[in-house]
Amino acid sequence: MSVKHQAVLFETVADLLENGFSMQAALRFVVDIHGHDFQVLTPVLQQLAAGESLASALQAYIAVDLYYQLLIAEQHGALTATLIQAGHLMRTRTTQQQQIRRLLQYPILLLVVLFSTVGVVRTMIMPNFAAINPTPATGLTSWQWLLIGVGGVIGSCLLVGAAYLSRLPIRRRYARLARLPLIGPLVKAYCGYYLTMNAGMLLAGGLGLRGICEVSTHFKSQSLLQQQGAWIEHGLLAGQSLPDLIAADRLLPDELILLIGKANPAEQLSQELLYFANVQYQKLVRQLNRLISWIQPTMFLIIAGVILVTYMNILLPMYHSMGEILK
């Protein structure tokens, strides 16, 4: 399902559950009321009627990380709160996608006008000057070769980097992305929110650290929770302490060391982790909004660069031709 439809689904179901609806009745309401786009959830209703859990019924329609978050929430009695949080996250993503499209509309329009102008100058004006004042053909200038070379190197690096990251397990992929200057803080904030939220729910369900690691081993191997649990369990078996593991992990916020170091009872620690997960979520939203605010200035800088290159590539030779004509 699209992010927008997931936001509507989770928010509506959470609201109906809080008002006394059963899960099946809440899903039926969503399918009946929200139109054709939600008819794809009809098989979900059939699976719920057959006794399947919500997470299992929605598995084919949502991302694997969200699936395990719902699964853990169902098993440990925090489904409504998790649906509310998931709905807020999806709603935020939808709002930010709309904001990005809105910010890009004007710069993209300027780029279209600019490249159209360049095309008109090259195809209709420059040939006239060349016919009046023919000059011997020359190759590309040094700065043009430099631009082509820099663009080729950057493009090749991006392609190689994307291919390399796509082959990595998800936990190592996130760890690599967390080192990057722009998206690294976003990756760390998201992983801090996601892992802390699920750890808090598992603790609230009565599991200890060993139990959490044991539960995570039963998840699919491509999920972040399974790989994170396996990494922590391997470190503990190797004799490392949990604070040392947190300090060495790029995906976990350092504040967790303070929370775990207080040695509070499991119930209090779970509440603190859940609250801290909400703090990480708010941090993620702020960082995303800050990054979005840089989109339009960056686009205008790109446009300024294109204008400068266009001036050097087209207008300067045209002025030279005009000077030769005036002589």
Tab-separated table of C-alpha atoms in Angstrom:
chain	number	residue	atom	x	y	z
A	1	MET	CA	0.000	0.000	0.000
A	2	SER	CA	1.082	3.573	-0.579
A	3	VAL	CA	2.330	5.575	2.402
A	4	LYS	CA	-0.743	7.809	2.232
A	5	HIS	CA	-3.153	4.858	2.357
A	6	GLN	CA	-1.201	3.239	5.193
A	7	ALA	CA	-1.538	6.446	7.202
A	8	VAL	CA	-5.318	6.443	6.719
A	9	LEU	CA	-5.526	2.738	7.548
A	10	PHE	CA	-3.530	2.854	10.787
A	11	GLU	CA	-5.073	6.077	12.068
A	12	THR	CA	-8.631	4.928	11.371
A	13	VAL	CA	-8.176	1.435	12.815
A	14	ALA	CA	-6.501	2.811	15.964
A	15	ASP	CA	-9.332	5.314	16.466
A	16	LEU	CA	-11.995	2.622	15.996
A	17	LEU	CA	-10.256	0.220	18.383
A	18	GLU	CA	-10.196	2.941	21.030
A	19	ASN	CA	-13.939	3.384	20.518
A	20	GLY	CA	-14.781	-0.252	21.130
A	21	PHE	CA	-14.687	-1.777	17.632
A	22	SER	CA	-13.260	-5.217	17.126
A	23	MET	CA	-10.287	-5.556	14.784
A	24	GLN	CA	-12.351	-7.212	12.081
A	25	ALA	CA	-15.119	-4.612	12.356
A	26	ALA	CA	-12.565	-1.789	12.177
A	27	LEU	CA	-10.997	-3.222	9.010
A	28	ARG	CA	-14.433	-3.775	7.479
A	29	PHE	CA	-15.278	-0.126	8.188
A	30	VAL	CA	-12.086	1.040	6.442
A	31	VAL	CA	-12.758	-1.122	3.369
A	32	ASP	CA	-16.404	-0.044	3.118
A	33	ILE	CA	-15.983	3.670	3.801
A	34	HIS	CA	-12.691	4.702	2.235
A	35	GLY	CA	-13.416	3.729	-1.321
A	36	HIS	CA	-11.922	1.694	-4.114
A	37	ASP	CA	-8.282	2.139	-3.080
A	38	PHE	CA	-8.874	0.031	0.024
A	39	GLN	CA	-10.676	-2.844	-1.704
A	40	VAL	CA	-7.293	-4.575	-1.945
A	41	LEU	CA	-7.643	-5.235	1.797
A	42	THR	CA	-10.546	-7.641	1.252
A	43	PRO	CA	-8.203	-10.664	1.607
A	44	VAL	CA	-7.063	-9.190	4.930
A	45	LEU	CA	-10.634	-9.382	6.210
A	46	GLN	CA	-10.817	-13.020	5.161
A	47	GLN	CA	-7.570	-13.820	6.966
A	48	LEU	CA	-8.753	-12.061	10.130
A	49	ALA	CA	-11.999	-14.038	9.992
A	50	ALA	CA	-9.898	-17.220	9.737
A	51	GLY	CA	-8.057	-16.293	12.947
A	52	GLU	CA	-4.903	-14.680	11.561
A	53	SER	CA	-3.286	-11.786	13.426
A	54	LEU	CA	-3.364	-8.272	11.983
A	55	ALA	CA	0.391	-8.282	11.345
A	56	SER	CA	0.227	-11.583	9.420
A	57	ALA	CA	-2.797	-10.432	7.416
A	58	LEU	CA	-1.093	-7.143	6.452
A	59	GLN	CA	2.345	-8.644	5.821
A	60	ALA	CA	2.035	-8.456	2.023
A	61	TYR	CA	0.984	-4.784	2.126
A	62	ILE	CA	3.568	-3.186	4.453
A	63	ALA	CA	7.351	-3.052	4.874
A	64	VAL	CA	9.061	-5.881	6.757
A	65	ASP	CA	10.197	-3.597	9.629
A	66	LEU	CA	6.664	-2.340	10.186
A	67	TYR	CA	5.344	-5.903	10.026
A	68	TYR	CA	7.554	-6.969	12.935
A	69	GLN	CA	6.664	-3.853	14.885
A	70	LEU	CA	2.958	-4.740	14.602
A	71	LEU	CA	3.697	-8.390	15.396
A	72	ILE	CA	5.535	-7.486	18.599
A	73	ALA	CA	2.804	-5.013	19.558
A	74	GLU	CA	0.082	-7.653	19.139
A	75	GLN	CA	1.956	-10.197	21.204
A	76	HIS	CA	2.631	-7.773	24.045
A	77	GLY	CA	-0.560	-5.744	24.226
A	78	ALA	CA	0.516	-2.438	22.686
A	79	LEU	CA	-1.224	-2.692	19.322
A	80	THR	CA	-3.373	0.455	19.508
A	81	ALA	CA	-0.476	2.679	20.597
A	82	THR	CA	1.721	1.192	17.867
A	83	LEU	CA	-0.953	1.774	15.225
A	84	ILE	CA	-1.248	5.397	16.348
A	85	GLN	CA	2.538	5.839	16.147
A	86	ALA	CA	2.718	4.121	12.753
A	87	GLY	CA	-0.124	6.285	11.478
A	88	HIS	CA	1.662	9.442	12.639
A	89	LEU	CA	4.882	8.307	10.961
A	90	MET	CA	3.142	7.550	7.669
A	91	ARG	CA	1.206	10.827	7.838
A	92	THR	CA	4.448	12.710	8.430
A	93	ARG	CA	6.060	10.975	5.449
A	94	THR	CA	3.068	11.871	3.266
A	95	THR	CA	3.174	15.517	4.358
A	96	GLN	CA	6.905	15.710	3.734
A	97	GLN	CA	6.579	14.130	0.285
A	98	GLN	CA	3.964	16.736	-0.611
A	99	GLN	CA	6.206	19.474	0.773
A	100	ILE	CA	9.158	18.241	-1.302
A	101	ARG	CA	7.062	18.175	-4.479
A	102	ARG	CA	5.826	21.692	-3.736
A	103	LEU	CA	9.366	22.980	-3.153
A	104	LEU	CA	10.629	21.374	-6.357
A	105	GLN	CA	7.901	22.702	-8.647
A	106	TYR	CA	9.339	26.210	-9.148
A	107	PRO	CA	13.030	25.197	-9.543
A	108	ILE	CA	12.095	22.434	-11.995
A	109	LEU	CA	10.011	24.911	-13.995
A	110	LEU	CA	13.013	27.262	-14.111
A	111	LEU	CA	15.253	24.430	-15.295
A	112	VAL	CA	12.777	23.504	-18.043
A	113	VAL	CA	12.624	27.139	-19.223
A	114	LEU	CA	16.409	27.424	-19.049
A	115	PHE	CA	17.098	24.270	-21.064
A	116	SER	CA	14.415	25.258	-23.558
A	117	THR	CA	16.147	28.613	-24.001
A	118	VAL	CA	19.482	26.851	-24.478
A	119	GLY	CA	17.927	24.599	-27.112
A	120	VAL	CA	16.439	27.568	-28.989
A	121	VAL	CA	19.768	29.439	-28.935
A	122	ARG	CA	21.695	26.406	-30.165
A	123	THR	CA	19.275	25.387	-32.942
A	124	MET	CA	17.986	28.731	-34.210
A	125	ILE	CA	20.434	31.524	-33.317
A	126	MET	CA	23.934	30.031	-33.294
A	127	PRO	CA	23.681	28.550	-36.828
A	128	ASN	CA	22.925	32.044	-38.170
A	129	PHE	CA	26.078	33.483	-36.614
A	130	ALA	CA	28.087	30.505	-37.867
A	131	ALA	CA	26.808	31.143	-41.435
A	132	ILE	CA	27.774	34.825	-41.286
A	133	ASN	CA	31.156	34.314	-39.691
A	134	PRO	CA	32.325	30.724	-40.240
A	135	THR	CA	35.075	29.564	-37.902
A	136	PRO	CA	37.053	26.344	-37.964
A	137	ALA	CA	35.586	23.563	-35.820
A	138	THR	CA	37.286	23.102	-32.494
A	139	GLY	CA	37.009	20.412	-29.880
A	140	LEU	CA	35.836	20.745	-26.363
A	141	THR	CA	37.627	23.261	-24.201
A	142	SER	CA	39.556	22.244	-21.095
A	143	TRP	CA	36.858	23.389	-18.688
A	144	GLN	CA	34.236	21.427	-20.625
A	145	TRP	CA	36.366	18.302	-20.379
A	146	LEU	CA	36.781	19.015	-16.664
A	147	LEU	CA	33.012	19.250	-16.143
A	148	ILE	CA	32.427	16.045	-18.090
A	149	GLY	CA	35.135	14.266	-16.112
A	150	VAL	CA	33.842	15.434	-12.724
A	151	GLY	CA	30.258	14.523	-13.669
A	152	GLY	CA	31.356	11.099	-14.876
A	153	VAL	CA	33.330	10.383	-11.705
A	154	ILE	CA	30.467	11.490	-9.431
A	155	GLY	CA	27.907	9.473	-11.405
A	156	SER	CA	30.110	6.366	-11.389
A	157	CYS	CA	30.733	6.645	-7.643
A	158	LEU	CA	26.994	6.974	-6.960
A	159	LEU	CA	26.187	3.923	-9.101
A	160	VAL	CA	28.929	1.802	-7.557
A	161	GLY	CA	27.959	2.914	-4.048
A	162	ALA	CA	24.264	2.149	-4.617
A	163	ALA	CA	25.086	-1.300	-6.055
A	164	TYR	CA	27.400	-2.038	-3.101
A	165	LEU	CA	24.827	-0.971	-0.496
A	166	SER	CA	22.039	-2.973	-2.139
A	167	ARG	CA	24.059	-6.174	-1.669
A	168	LEU	CA	24.709	-5.648	2.038
A	169	PRO	CA	22.521	-7.075	4.831
A	170	ILE	CA	20.153	-4.417	6.095
A	171	ARG	CA	21.963	-3.812	9.389
A	172	ARG	CA	25.347	-3.309	7.704
A	173	ARG	CA	23.643	-1.152	5.062
A	174	TYR	CA	22.208	1.122	7.733
A	175	ALA	CA	25.601	1.224	9.484
A	176	ARG	CA	27.263	2.373	6.251
A	177	LEU	CA	24.564	4.957	5.586
A	178	ALA	CA	24.880	6.265	9.154
A	179	ARG	CA	28.421	7.443	8.321
A	180	LEU	CA	27.300	9.718	5.491
A	181	PRO	CA	27.160	13.461	6.265
A	182	LEU	CA	23.593	14.301	5.196
A	183	ILE	CA	21.500	11.166	5.553
A	184	GLY	CA	23.569	9.643	8.362
A	185	PRO	CA	21.774	11.514	11.201
A	186	LEU	CA	18.409	10.546	9.673
A	187	VAL	CA	19.358	6.864	9.557
A	188	LYS	CA	20.600	6.942	13.153
A	189	ALA	CA	17.451	8.706	14.384
A	190	TYR	CA	15.183	6.223	12.579
A	191	CYS	CA	17.072	3.168	13.842
A	192	GLY	CA	17.157	4.625	17.347
A	193	TYR	CA	13.386	5.123	17.250
A	194	TYR	CA	12.586	1.734	15.684
A	195	LEU	CA	14.899	-0.445	17.783
A	196	THR	CA	14.139	1.352	21.050
A	197	MET	CA	10.387	1.209	20.485
A	198	ASN	CA	10.436	-2.545	19.883
A	199	ALA	CA	12.820	-3.203	22.781
A	200	GLY	CA	10.515	-1.226	25.077
A	201	MET	CA	7.466	-3.231	23.972
A	202	LEU	CA	9.282	-6.547	24.456
A	203	LEU	CA	10.427	-5.491	27.922
A	204	ALA	CA	6.866	-4.442	28.758
A	205	GLY	CA	5.772	-7.949	27.746
A	206	GLY	CA	7.990	-9.475	30.423
A	207	LEU	CA	11.039	-10.441	28.374
A	208	GLY	CA	14.565	-9.828	29.556
A	209	LEU	CA	17.566	-9.058	27.369
A	210	ARG	CA	18.243	-12.724	26.629
A	211	GLY	CA	14.580	-13.247	25.838
A	212	ILE	CA	14.558	-10.335	23.416
A	213	CYS	CA	17.585	-11.756	21.603
A	214	GLU	CA	15.932	-15.182	21.511
A	215	VAL	CA	12.691	-13.776	20.093
A	216	SER	CA	14.539	-11.843	17.417
A	217	THR	CA	16.229	-15.002	16.120
A	218	HIS	CA	12.826	-16.279	14.965
A	219	PHE	CA	12.291	-13.274	12.691
A	220	LYS	CA	13.182	-13.327	9.009
A	221	SER	CA	16.899	-13.029	8.359
A	222	GLN	CA	16.467	-9.914	6.159
A	223	SER	CA	14.803	-7.920	8.957
A	224	LEU	CA	16.680	-5.318	10.999
A	225	LEU	CA	15.425	-6.722	14.313
A	226	GLN	CA	16.766	-10.219	13.584
A	227	GLN	CA	20.199	-8.976	12.543
A	228	GLN	CA	20.424	-6.515	15.440
A	229	GLY	CA	19.437	-9.191	17.955
A	230	ALA	CA	21.971	-11.633	16.524
A	231	TRP	CA	24.721	-8.989	16.681
A	232	ILE	CA	23.972	-8.145	20.330
A	233	GLU	CA	23.738	-11.800	21.346
A	234	HIS	CA	27.049	-12.563	19.645
A	235	GLY	CA	28.684	-9.680	21.496
A	236	LEU	CA	27.267	-10.764	24.864
A	237	LEU	CA	28.438	-14.355	24.345
A	238	ALA	CA	31.880	-12.984	23.483
A	239	GLY	CA	32.054	-11.343	26.933
A	240	GLN	CA	31.214	-7.737	26.032
A	241	SER	CA	28.886	-5.721	28.243
A	242	LEU	CA	25.683	-4.222	26.889
A	243	PRO	CA	26.855	-0.583	27.415
A	244	ASP	CA	30.025	-1.380	25.435
A	245	LEU	CA	27.953	-2.856	22.622
A	246	ILE	CA	25.701	0.210	22.530
A	247	ALA	CA	28.715	2.534	22.480
A	248	ALA	CA	30.216	0.576	19.561
A	249	ASP	CA	26.986	0.486	17.546
A	250	ARG	CA	26.292	3.367	15.154
A	251	LEU	CA	22.590	2.493	15.024
A	252	LEU	CA	21.876	2.852	18.749
A	253	PRO	CA	21.831	6.270	20.469
A	254	ASP	CA	24.378	6.769	23.235
A	255	GLU	CA	21.615	7.893	25.621
A	256	LEU	CA	20.616	4.231	25.961
A	257	ILE	CA	23.773	3.647	27.982
A	258	LEU	CA	22.465	6.010	30.668
A	259	LEU	CA	19.000	4.438	30.682
A	260	ILE	CA	20.307	0.897	30.992
A	261	GLY	CA	23.042	1.862	33.458
A	262	LYS	CA	20.500	3.000	36.053
A	263	ALA	CA	19.468	-0.651	36.612
A	264	ASN	CA	15.797	0.232	37.008
A	265	PRO	CA	13.130	-2.479	37.180
A	266	ALA	CA	12.075	-3.890	33.805
A	267	GLU	CA	8.665	-2.205	33.919
A	268	GLN	CA	10.135	1.248	34.532
A	269	LEU	CA	12.885	0.686	31.968
A	270	SER	CA	10.314	-0.303	29.339
A	271	GLN	CA	8.364	2.910	29.969
A	272	GLU	CA	11.551	4.960	29.702
A	273	LEU	CA	12.505	3.231	26.445
A	274	LEU	CA	9.071	3.828	24.943
A	275	TYR	CA	9.199	7.483	25.916
A	276	PHE	CA	12.736	7.782	24.566
A	277	ALA	CA	11.560	6.192	21.306
A	278	ASN	CA	9.028	9.014	20.970
A	279	VAL	CA	11.843	11.518	21.574
A	280	GLN	CA	13.832	9.870	18.780
A	281	TYR	CA	10.793	10.040	16.516
A	282	GLN	CA	10.419	13.782	17.114
A	283	LYS	CA	14.139	14.190	16.447
A	284	LEU	CA	13.754	12.305	13.166
A	285	VAL	CA	10.898	14.582	12.081
A	286	ARG	CA	12.882	17.724	12.918
A	287	GLN	CA	15.913	16.494	10.989
A	288	LEU	CA	13.782	15.620	7.971
A	289	ASN	CA	12.154	19.057	7.992
A	290	ARG	CA	15.555	20.724	8.293
A	291	LEU	CA	16.862	18.737	5.326
A	292	ILE	CA	13.768	19.544	3.282
A	293	SER	CA	14.287	23.254	3.937
A	294	TRP	CA	17.616	23.025	2.081
A	295	ILE	CA	16.095	21.549	-1.077
A	296	GLN	CA	15.026	24.808	-2.729
A	297	PRO	CA	18.262	26.753	-2.005
A	298	THR	CA	20.253	23.810	-3.355
A	299	MET	CA	18.149	23.725	-6.507
A	300	PHE	CA	18.679	27.449	-7.030
A	301	LEU	CA	22.442	26.958	-6.680
A	302	ILE	CA	22.254	24.235	-9.337
A	303	ILE	CA	20.281	26.578	-11.591
A	304	ALA	CA	22.894	29.309	-11.074
A	305	GLY	CA	25.606	26.844	-12.065
A	306	VAL	CA	23.681	25.824	-15.184
A	307	ILE	CA	23.244	29.487	-16.137
A	308	LEU	CA	26.973	30.117	-15.690
A	309	VAL	CA	27.907	27.093	-17.800
A	310	THR	CA	25.369	28.132	-20.435
A	311	TYR	CA	26.848	31.631	-20.563
A	312	MET	CA	30.356	30.283	-21.023
A	313	ASN	CA	29.317	27.671	-23.591
A	314	ILE	CA	26.910	29.678	-25.775
A	315	LEU	CA	26.801	33.377	-25.096
A	316	LEU	CA	30.555	34.021	-25.095
A	317	PRO	CA	31.070	32.465	-28.558
A	318	MET	CA	27.998	34.363	-29.760
A	319	TYR	CA	29.425	37.678	-28.494
A	320	HIS	CA	32.723	36.821	-30.204
A	321	SER	CA	30.880	36.238	-33.492
A	322	MET	CA	29.028	39.531	-33.098
A	323	GLY	CA	32.342	41.318	-32.551
A	324	GLU	CA	33.769	39.782	-35.713
A	325	ILE	CA	30.703	40.914	-37.656
A	326	LEU	CA	30.998	44.486	-36.373
A	327	LYS	CA	34.631	44.613	-37.484
